[in-house]
Coordinates of C-alpha atoms in Angstrom, one line a residue:
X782 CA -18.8 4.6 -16.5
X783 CA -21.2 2.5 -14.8
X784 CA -21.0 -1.5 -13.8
X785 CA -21.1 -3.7 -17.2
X786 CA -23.4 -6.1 -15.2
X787 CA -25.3 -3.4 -13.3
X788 CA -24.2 -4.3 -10.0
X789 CA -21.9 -2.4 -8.1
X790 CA -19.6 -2.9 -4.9
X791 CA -21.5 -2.9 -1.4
X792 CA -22.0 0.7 0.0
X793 CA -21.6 2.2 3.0
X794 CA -20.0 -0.9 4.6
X795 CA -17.2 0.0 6.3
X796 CA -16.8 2.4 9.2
X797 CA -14.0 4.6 10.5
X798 CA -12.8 2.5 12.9
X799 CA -12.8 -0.8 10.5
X800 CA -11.2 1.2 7.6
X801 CA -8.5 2.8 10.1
X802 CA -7.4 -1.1 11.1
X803 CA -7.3 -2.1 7.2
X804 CA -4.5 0.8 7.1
X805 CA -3.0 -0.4 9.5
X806 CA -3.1 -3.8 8.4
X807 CA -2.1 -2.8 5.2
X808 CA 1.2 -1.8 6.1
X809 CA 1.5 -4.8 7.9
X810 CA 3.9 -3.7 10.6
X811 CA 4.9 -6.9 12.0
X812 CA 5.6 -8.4 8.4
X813 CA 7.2 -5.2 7.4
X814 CA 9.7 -5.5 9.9
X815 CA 10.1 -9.1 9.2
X816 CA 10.7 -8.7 5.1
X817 CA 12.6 -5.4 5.2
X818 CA 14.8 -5.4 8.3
X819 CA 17.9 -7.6 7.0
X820 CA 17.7 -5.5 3.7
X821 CA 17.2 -2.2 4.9
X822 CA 19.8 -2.9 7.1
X823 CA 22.2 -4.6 5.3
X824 CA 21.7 -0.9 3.1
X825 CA 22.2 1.4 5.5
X826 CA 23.3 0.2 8.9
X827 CA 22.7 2.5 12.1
X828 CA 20.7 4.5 9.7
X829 CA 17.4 2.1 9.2
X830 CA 15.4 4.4 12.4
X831 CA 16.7 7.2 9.9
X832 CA 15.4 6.1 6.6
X833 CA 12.1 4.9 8.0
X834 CA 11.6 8.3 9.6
X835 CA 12.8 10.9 6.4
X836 CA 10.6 8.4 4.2
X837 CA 8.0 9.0 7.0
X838 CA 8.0 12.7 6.1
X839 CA 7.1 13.3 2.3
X840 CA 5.1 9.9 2.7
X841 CA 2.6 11.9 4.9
X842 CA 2.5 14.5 1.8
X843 CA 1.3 11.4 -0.4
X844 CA -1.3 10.3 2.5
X845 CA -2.1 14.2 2.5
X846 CA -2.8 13.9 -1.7
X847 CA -4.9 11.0 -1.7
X848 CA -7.4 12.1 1.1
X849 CA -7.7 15.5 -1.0
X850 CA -8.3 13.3 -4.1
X851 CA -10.7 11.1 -2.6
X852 CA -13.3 14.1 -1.1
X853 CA -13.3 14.9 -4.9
X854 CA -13.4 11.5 -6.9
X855 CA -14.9 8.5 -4.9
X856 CA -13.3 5.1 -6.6
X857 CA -12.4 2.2 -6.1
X858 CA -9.4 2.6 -8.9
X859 CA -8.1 5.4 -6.9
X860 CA -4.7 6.7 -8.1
X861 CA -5.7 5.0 -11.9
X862 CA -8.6 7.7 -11.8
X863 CA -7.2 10.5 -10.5
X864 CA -3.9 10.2 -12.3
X865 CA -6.1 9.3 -15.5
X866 CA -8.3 12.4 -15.2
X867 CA -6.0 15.1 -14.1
X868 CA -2.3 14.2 -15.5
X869 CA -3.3 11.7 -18.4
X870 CA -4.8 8.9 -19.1
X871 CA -2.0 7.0 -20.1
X872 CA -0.2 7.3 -17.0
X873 CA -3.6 6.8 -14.5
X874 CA -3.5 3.3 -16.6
X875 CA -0.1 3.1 -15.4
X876 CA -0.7 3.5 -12.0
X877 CA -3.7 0.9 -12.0
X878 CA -1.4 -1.2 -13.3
X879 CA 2.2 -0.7 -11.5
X880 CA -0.3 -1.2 -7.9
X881 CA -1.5 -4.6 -9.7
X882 CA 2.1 -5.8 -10.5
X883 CA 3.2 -5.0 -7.4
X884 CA 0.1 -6.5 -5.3
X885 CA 0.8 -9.7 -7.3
X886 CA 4.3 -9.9 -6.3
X887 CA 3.5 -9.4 -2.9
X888 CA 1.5 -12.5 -3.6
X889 CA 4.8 -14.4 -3.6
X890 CA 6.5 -12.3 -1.3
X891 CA 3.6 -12.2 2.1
X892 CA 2.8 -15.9 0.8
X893 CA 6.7 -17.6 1.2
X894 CA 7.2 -16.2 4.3
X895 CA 3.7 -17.3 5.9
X896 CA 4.6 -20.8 4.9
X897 CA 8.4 -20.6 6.6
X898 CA 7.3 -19.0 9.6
X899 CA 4.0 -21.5 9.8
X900 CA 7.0 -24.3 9.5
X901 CA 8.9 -22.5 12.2
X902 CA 6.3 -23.2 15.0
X903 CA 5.5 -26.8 14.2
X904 CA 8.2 -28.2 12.1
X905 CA 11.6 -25.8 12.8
X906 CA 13.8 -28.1 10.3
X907 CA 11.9 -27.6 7.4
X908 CA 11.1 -23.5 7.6
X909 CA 14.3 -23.5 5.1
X910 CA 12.6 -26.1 2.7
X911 CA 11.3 -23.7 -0.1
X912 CA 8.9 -26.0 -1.4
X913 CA 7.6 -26.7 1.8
X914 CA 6.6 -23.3 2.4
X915 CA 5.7 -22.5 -0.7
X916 CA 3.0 -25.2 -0.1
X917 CA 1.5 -24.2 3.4
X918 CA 2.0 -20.4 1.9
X919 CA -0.6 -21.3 -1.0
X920 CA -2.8 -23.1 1.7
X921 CA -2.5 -19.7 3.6
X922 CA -3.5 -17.4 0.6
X923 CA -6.5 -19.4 -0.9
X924 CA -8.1 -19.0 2.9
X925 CA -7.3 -15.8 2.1
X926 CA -8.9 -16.0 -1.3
X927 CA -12.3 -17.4 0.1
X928 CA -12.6 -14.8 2.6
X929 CA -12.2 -11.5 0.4
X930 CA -14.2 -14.1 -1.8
X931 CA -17.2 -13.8 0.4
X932 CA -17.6 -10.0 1.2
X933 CA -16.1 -7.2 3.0
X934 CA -18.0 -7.2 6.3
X935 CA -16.4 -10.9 6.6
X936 CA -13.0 -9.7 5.5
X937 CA -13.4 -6.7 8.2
X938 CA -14.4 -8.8 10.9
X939 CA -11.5 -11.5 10.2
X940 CA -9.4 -8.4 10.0
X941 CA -10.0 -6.8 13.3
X942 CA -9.1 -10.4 15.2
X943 CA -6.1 -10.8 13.5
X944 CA -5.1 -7.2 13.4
X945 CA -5.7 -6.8 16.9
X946 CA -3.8 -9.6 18.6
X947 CA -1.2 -9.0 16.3
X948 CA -0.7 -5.0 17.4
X949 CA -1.4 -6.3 21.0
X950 CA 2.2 -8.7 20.8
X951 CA 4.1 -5.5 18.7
X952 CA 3.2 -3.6 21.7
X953 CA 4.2 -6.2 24.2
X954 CA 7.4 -7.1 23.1
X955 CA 8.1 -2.4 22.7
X956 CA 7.2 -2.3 26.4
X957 CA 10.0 -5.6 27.0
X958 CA 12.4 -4.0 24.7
X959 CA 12.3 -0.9 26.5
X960 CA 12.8 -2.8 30.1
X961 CA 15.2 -5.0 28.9
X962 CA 18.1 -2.1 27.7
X963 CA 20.9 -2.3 25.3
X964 CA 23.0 -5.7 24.5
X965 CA 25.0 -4.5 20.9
X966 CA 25.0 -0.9 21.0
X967 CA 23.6 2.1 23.4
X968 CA 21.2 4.7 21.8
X969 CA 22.6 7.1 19.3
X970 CA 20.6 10.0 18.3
X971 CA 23.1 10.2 15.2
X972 CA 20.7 6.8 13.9
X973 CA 18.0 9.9 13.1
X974 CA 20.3 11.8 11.4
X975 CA 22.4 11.5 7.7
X976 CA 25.6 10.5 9.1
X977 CA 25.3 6.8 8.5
X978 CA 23.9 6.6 5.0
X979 CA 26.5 5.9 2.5
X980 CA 26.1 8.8 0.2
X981 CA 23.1 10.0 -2.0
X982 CA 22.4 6.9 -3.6
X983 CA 22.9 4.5 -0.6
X984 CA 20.4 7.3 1.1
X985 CA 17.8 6.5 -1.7
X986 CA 18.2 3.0 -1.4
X987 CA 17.4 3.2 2.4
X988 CA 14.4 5.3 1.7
X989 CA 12.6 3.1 -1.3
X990 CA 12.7 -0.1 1.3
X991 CA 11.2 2.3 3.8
X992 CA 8.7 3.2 1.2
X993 CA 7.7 -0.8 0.8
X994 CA 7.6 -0.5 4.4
X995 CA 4.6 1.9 4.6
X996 CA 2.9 0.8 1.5
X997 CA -0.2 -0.6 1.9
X998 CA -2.4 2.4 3.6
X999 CA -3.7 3.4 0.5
X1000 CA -6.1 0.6 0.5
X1001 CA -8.4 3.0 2.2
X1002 CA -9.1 4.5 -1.0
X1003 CA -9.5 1.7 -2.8
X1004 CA -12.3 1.1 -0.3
X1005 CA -13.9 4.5 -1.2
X1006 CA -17.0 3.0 -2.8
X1007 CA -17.6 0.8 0.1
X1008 CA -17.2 3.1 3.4
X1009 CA -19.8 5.3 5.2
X1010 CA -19.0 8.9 4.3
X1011 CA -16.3 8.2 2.4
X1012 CA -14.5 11.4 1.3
X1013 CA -13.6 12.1 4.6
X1014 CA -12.9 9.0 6.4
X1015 CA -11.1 7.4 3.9
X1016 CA -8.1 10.2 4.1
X1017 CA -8.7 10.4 8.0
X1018 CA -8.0 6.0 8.6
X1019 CA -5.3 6.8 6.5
X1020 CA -3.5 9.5 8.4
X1021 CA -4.4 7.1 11.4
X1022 CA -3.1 4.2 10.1
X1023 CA 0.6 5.6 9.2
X1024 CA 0.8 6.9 12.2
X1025 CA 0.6 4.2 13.6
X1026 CA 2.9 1.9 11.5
X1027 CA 5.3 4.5 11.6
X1028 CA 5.8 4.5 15.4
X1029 CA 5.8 0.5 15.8
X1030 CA 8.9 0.7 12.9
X1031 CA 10.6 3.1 14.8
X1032 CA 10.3 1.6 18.4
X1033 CA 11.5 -1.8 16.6
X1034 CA 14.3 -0.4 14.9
X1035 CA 15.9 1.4 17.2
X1036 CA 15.7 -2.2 19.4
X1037 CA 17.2 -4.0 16.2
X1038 CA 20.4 -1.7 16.6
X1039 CA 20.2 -1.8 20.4
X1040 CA 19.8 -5.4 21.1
X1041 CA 21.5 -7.0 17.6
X1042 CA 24.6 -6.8 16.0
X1043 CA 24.5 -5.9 12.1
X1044 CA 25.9 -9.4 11.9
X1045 CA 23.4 -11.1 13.3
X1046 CA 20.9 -9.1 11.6
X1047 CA 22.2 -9.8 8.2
X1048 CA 23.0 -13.8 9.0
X1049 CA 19.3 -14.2 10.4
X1050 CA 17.8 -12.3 7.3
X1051 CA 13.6 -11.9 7.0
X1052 CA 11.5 -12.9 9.5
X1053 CA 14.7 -14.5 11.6
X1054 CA 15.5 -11.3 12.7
X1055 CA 12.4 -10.7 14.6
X1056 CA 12.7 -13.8 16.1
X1057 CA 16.4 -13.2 17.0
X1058 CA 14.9 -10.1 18.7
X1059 CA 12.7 -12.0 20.6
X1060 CA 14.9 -14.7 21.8
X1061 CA 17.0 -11.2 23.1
X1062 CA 14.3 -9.8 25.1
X1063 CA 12.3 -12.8 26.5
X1064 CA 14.8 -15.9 25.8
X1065 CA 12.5 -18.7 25.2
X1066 CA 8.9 -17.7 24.3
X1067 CA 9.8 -14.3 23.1
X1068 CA 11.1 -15.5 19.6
X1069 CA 8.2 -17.6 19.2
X1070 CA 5.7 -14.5 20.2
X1071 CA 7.3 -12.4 17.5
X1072 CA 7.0 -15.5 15.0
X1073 CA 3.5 -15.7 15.9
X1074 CA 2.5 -11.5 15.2
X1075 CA 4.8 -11.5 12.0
X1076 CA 2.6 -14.5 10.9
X1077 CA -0.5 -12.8 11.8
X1078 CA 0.8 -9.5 9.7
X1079 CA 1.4 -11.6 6.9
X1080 CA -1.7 -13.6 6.8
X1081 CA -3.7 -10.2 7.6
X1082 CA -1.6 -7.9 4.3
X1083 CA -2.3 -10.9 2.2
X1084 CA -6.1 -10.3 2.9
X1085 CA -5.7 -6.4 2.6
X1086 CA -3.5 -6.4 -0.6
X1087 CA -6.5 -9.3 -2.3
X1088 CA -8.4 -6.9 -1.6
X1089 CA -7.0 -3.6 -2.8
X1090 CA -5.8 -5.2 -6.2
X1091 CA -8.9 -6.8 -6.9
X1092 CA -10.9 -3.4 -6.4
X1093 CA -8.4 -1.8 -9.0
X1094 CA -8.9 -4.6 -11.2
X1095 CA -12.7 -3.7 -10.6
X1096 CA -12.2 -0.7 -11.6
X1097 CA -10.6 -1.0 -14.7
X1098 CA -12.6 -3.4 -16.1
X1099 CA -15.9 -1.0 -14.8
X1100 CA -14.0 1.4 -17.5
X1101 CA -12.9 -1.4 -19.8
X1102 CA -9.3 -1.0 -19.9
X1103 CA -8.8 -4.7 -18.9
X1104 CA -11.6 -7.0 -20.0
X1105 CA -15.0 -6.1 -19.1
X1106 CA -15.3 -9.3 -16.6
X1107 CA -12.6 -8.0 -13.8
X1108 CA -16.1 -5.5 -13.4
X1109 CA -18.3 -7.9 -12.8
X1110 CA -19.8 -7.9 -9.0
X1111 CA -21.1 -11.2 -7.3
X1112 CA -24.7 -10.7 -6.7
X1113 CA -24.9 -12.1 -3.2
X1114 CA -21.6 -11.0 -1.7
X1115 CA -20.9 -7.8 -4.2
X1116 CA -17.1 -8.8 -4.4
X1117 CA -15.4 -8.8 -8.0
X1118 CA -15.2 -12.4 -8.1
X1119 CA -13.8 -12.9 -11.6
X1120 CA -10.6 -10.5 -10.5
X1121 CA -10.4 -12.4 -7.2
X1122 CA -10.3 -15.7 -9.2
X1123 CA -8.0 -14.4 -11.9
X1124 CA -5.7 -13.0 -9.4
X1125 CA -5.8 -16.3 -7.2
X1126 CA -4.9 -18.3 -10.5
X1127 CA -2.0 -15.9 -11.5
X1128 CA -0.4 -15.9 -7.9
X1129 CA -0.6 -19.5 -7.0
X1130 CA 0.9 -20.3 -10.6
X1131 CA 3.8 -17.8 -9.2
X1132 CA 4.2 -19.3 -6.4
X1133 CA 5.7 -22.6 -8.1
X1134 CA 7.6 -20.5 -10.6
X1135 CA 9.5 -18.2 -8.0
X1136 CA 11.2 -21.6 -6.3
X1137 CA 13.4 -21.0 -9.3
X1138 CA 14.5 -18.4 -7.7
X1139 CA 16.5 -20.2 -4.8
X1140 CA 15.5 -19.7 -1.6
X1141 CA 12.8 -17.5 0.6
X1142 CA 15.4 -14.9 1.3
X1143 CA 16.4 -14.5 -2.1
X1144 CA 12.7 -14.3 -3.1
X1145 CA 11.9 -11.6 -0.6
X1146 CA 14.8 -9.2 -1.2
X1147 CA 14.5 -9.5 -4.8
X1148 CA 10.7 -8.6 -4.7
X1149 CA 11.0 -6.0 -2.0
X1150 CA 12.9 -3.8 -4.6
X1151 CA 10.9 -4.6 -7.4
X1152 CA 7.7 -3.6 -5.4
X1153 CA 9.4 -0.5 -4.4
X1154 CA 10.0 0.5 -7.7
X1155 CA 6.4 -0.1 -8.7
X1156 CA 5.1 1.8 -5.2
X1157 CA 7.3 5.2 -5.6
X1158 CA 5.8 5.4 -9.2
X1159 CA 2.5 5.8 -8.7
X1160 CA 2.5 7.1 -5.6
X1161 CA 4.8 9.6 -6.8
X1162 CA 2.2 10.2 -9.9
X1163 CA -1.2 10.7 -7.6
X1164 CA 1.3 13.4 -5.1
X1165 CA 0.9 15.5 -8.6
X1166 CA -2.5 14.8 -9.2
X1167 CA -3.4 16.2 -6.1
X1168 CA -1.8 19.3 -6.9
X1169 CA -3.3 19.6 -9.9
X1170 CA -6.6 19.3 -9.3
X1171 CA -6.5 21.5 -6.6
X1172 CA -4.3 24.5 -8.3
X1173 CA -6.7 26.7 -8.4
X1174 CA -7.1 26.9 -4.6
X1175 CA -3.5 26.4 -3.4
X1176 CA -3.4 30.8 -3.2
X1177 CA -6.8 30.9 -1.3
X1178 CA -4.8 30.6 2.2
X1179 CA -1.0 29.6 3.9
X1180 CA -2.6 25.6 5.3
X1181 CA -4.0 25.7 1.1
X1182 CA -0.9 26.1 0.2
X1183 CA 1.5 24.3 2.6
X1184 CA -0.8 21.0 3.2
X1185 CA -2.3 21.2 -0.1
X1186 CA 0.5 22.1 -2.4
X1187 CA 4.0 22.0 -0.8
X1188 CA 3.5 18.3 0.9
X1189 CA 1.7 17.0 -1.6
X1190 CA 4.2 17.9 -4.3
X1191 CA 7.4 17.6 -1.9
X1192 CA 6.1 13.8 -1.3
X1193 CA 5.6 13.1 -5.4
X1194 CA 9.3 14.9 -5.8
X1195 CA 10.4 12.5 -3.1
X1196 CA 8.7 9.8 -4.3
X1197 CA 10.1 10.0 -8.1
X1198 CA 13.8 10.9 -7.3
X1199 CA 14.1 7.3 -5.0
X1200 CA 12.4 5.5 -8.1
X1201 CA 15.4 7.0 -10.4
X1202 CA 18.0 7.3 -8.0
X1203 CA 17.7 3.0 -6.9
X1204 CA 17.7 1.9 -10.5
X1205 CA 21.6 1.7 -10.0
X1206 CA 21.3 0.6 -6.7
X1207 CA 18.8 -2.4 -7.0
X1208 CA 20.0 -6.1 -8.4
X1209 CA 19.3 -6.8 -12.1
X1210 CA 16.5 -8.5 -10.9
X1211 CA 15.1 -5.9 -8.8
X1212 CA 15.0 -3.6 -11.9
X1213 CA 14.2 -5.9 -14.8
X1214 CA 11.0 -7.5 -12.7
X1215 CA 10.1 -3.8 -11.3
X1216 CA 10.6 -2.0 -15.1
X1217 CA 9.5 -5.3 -16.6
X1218 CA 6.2 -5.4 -14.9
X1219 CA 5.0 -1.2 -15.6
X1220 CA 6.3 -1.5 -19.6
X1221 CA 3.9 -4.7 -19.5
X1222 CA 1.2 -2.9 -18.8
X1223 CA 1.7 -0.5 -22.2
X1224 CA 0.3 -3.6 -24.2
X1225 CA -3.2 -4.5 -22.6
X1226 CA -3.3 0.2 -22.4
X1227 CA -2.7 0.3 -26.5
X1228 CA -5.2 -1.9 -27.1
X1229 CA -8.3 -0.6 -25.2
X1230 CA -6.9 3.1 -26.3
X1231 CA -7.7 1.5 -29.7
X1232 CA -10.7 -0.1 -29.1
X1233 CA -12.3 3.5 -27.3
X1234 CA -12.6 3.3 -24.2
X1235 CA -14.3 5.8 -22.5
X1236 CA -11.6 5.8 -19.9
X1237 CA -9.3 8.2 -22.6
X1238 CA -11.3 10.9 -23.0
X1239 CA -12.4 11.4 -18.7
X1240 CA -13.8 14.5 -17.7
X1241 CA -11.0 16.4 -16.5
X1242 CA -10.7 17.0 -12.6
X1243 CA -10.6 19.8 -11.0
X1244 CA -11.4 20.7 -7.2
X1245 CA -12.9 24.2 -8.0
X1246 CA -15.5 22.9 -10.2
X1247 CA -16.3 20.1 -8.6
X1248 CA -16.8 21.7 -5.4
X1249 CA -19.1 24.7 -7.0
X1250 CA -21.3 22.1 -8.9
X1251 CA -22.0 20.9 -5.2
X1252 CA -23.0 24.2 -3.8
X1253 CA -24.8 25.0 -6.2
X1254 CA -23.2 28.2 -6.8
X1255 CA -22.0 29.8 -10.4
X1256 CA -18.3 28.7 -10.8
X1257 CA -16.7 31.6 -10.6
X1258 CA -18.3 32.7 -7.2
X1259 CA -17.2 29.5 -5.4
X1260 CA -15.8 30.1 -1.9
X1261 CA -12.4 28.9 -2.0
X1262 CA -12.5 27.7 1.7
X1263 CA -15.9 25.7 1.2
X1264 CA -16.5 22.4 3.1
X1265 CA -19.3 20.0 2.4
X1266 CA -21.8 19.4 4.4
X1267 CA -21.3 15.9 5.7
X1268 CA -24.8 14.8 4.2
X1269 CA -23.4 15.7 1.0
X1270 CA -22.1 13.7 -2.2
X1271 CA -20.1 14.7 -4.4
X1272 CA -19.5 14.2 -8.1
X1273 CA -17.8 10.8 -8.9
X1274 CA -17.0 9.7 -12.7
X1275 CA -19.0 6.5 -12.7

């Protein structure tokens, strides 16, 4: 379905190189660490470098999915679209929707903790104050807001700064880690291994905070409409990008357990533990380095996450399953402006409600399972897509089959058993705001169902078809192993 006002989102924009460091900046590595450390430890122990890495694994099989999906279906709804027009349309609505609900809570959850650790630097006794960060937090986000506001050459180029100074401390503070040896524990290989996880569902736990972890790569897709050659380089950053994220969380991990005790770890709780870490490795500065990348990771996921839930937005209101407006593009900076604005409004309002909710540490670990929830389902959802709009070509060869099928639907598997195995893990919070938020989304789904949208009867994907439209060649005589051409375009469904 085309724009409602005609105007679409700016192509061919973005480049490999800036839509590598939005993955990576998606993911967020330094905030990551910073909001999932204490939990993920306090979960599993020794077994955080483990949890991160067996997530790592079937995660790849998700990244694997989505770049397969995108060389088929360019959009900016990614997951909502594929989901929609190979599973059901019900459940690619769901998807849209359980990315928005969790984008918003990271809203809270990025913003808090950019106010504390803002306080930390300049004003130390008043990082606990909750309104106090709450306040510089919001001041944080709406320069945000104005930035993803005005285009996405000037959110790129504000990214790659950020981005870049913040890898260059992660890396720093490895390389001083790695000099400065063991102060709680010596290396154990057994923290890669099962050993320390607390039975199945203490393993799940573990592994749906690692899957928050990594979240946040996929905004490469949702940046399909705007990047140069799209199909391939929006799977490619994203491979790129995980990699990446995954060895930072590694290396850091593995120095948590070295250089703290789970004591400490726990008692610090959120960003506190990086700095712990710092003070450990370069007593002094070092604390107030790590404080410094963990801010710049927050302030930089806040852009990245404005951005990849306001292109979802755009994408359902393009296909008017939210109202029409969240499609409408700016005319001189072709940004959705009304679902920038309306998702400005809707997170600064939850700012002041979440100080209900006690302090910045309570927030975050409340959220972080809630968003979890919310990421394993429709990343576990798109995983199946990709298998099914690819089925007919999974028997054409062994790297069809393996990187195509297996992975893909090994991730999805992976992805759904954490979502059902942490519901009796999670807090009553966790699990009411993470269920709370998808069977919200079946109101605002039944109505547009009833008022037609196009968006419930798609044309069905399928790889096969697709790919012999585009070479021109009678469907059943398409070459299973065809490639594009790299001038090529393929068939979108707007």
């Amino acid at each position: 379905m085309r724009n409602p006002s005609g105007r679409g989102l700016r192509p061919n924009a973005l480049g490999t190189v800036d839509t590598v460091v939005m993955a990576v900046a998606g993911s967020a590595p330094a905030y990551s660490l910073a909001a999932t450390t204490a939990v993920l430890v306090g979960a599993v122990g020794f077994a955080a470098p483990a949890a991160l890495l067996y997530c790592a694994l079937p995660m790849l099989g998700i990244v694997l999915a989505y770049g397969r999906l995108g060389r088929i279906d360019v959009n900016a709804g990614a997951a909502y679209s594929w989901v929609g027009r190979t599973l059901h349309p019900f459940l690619g609505f769901l998807c849209g929707w359980a990315l928005v609900v969790a984008a918003t809570l990271f809203m809270v959850a990025g913003s808090l903790p950019a106010g504390a650790l803002t306080l930390s630097l300049f004003a130390p006794e008043l990082a606990g104050d909750t309104w106090q960060a709450t306040a510089v937090g919001a001041a944080w986000f709406t320069a945000m807001l104005l930035i993803v506001l005005g285009g996405v050459r000037l959110t790129v180029r504000a990214q790659l700064i950020i981005s870049g100074v913040e890898l260059l401390l992660l890396v720093l503070f490895v390389l001083g880690a790695v000099v400065h040896g063991g102060a709680a524990a010596a290396f154990d290989w057994s923290w890669l291994g099962f050993t320390h996880f607390d039975g199945v569902s203490g393993f799940a736990s573990g592994a749906l905070i690692a899957a928050f972890s990594y979240w946040g790569w996929d905004i490469t897709s949702n940046l399909s409409e705007e990047t140069r050659d799209s199909r391939r380089t929006a799977g490619l950053s994203a491979l790129l990008g995980v990699g990446v994220v995954f060895l930072l969380f590694e290396a850091f991990t593995i120095a948590v357990n070295v250089l703290l005790t789970k004591e400490e770890i726990t008692a610090g709780g959120g960003a506190n533990t990086l700095a712990l870490l710092g003070d450990a490795v370069w007593p002094g500065p070092g604390g107030k380095l790590l404080i410094v990348a963990v801010l710049l990771s927050t302030v930089a996921t806040l852009e990245t996450t404005l951005i990849q839930v306001t292109r979802t937005l755009f994408a359902m209101g393009r296909d008017r399953t939210v109202p029409a407006a969240f499609g409408r593009v700016h005319r001189r900076w072709n940004t959705p402006w009304v679902a920038v604005t309306v998702v400005g409004a809707v997170a600064l309002a939850l700012f002041v409600a979440s100080n209900a909710l006690g302090s910045v540490g309570d927030i975050l670990e409340g959220a972080v399972g809630a968003m979890g929830l919310q990421i394993a389902f429709y990343y576990g959802l798109a995983g199946i897509a990709a298998v099914v709009a690819y089925r007919r070509m999974l028997l054409s060869s062994v790297r069809e089959f393996l990187l195509g099928g297996m992975w893909p639907l090994a991730g999805a598997a992976f992805m759904l058993w954490i979502f059902y195995e942490s519901l009796a893990e999670l807090s009553t919070a966790s699990v009411a705001i993470g269920l709370g938020g998808l069977a919200a989304g079946l109101i605002p789904m039944t109505w547009y169902w009833r008022r037609g949208s196009s968006y419930y009867r798609p044309a069905k994907l399928d790889a096969v078809r697709t790919l012999a439209a585009e070479a021109d060649v009678p469907y059943g005589d398409v070459p299973r192993q065809h490639r594009p051409a790299a001038d090529e375009t393929l068939a979108t469904d707007f």
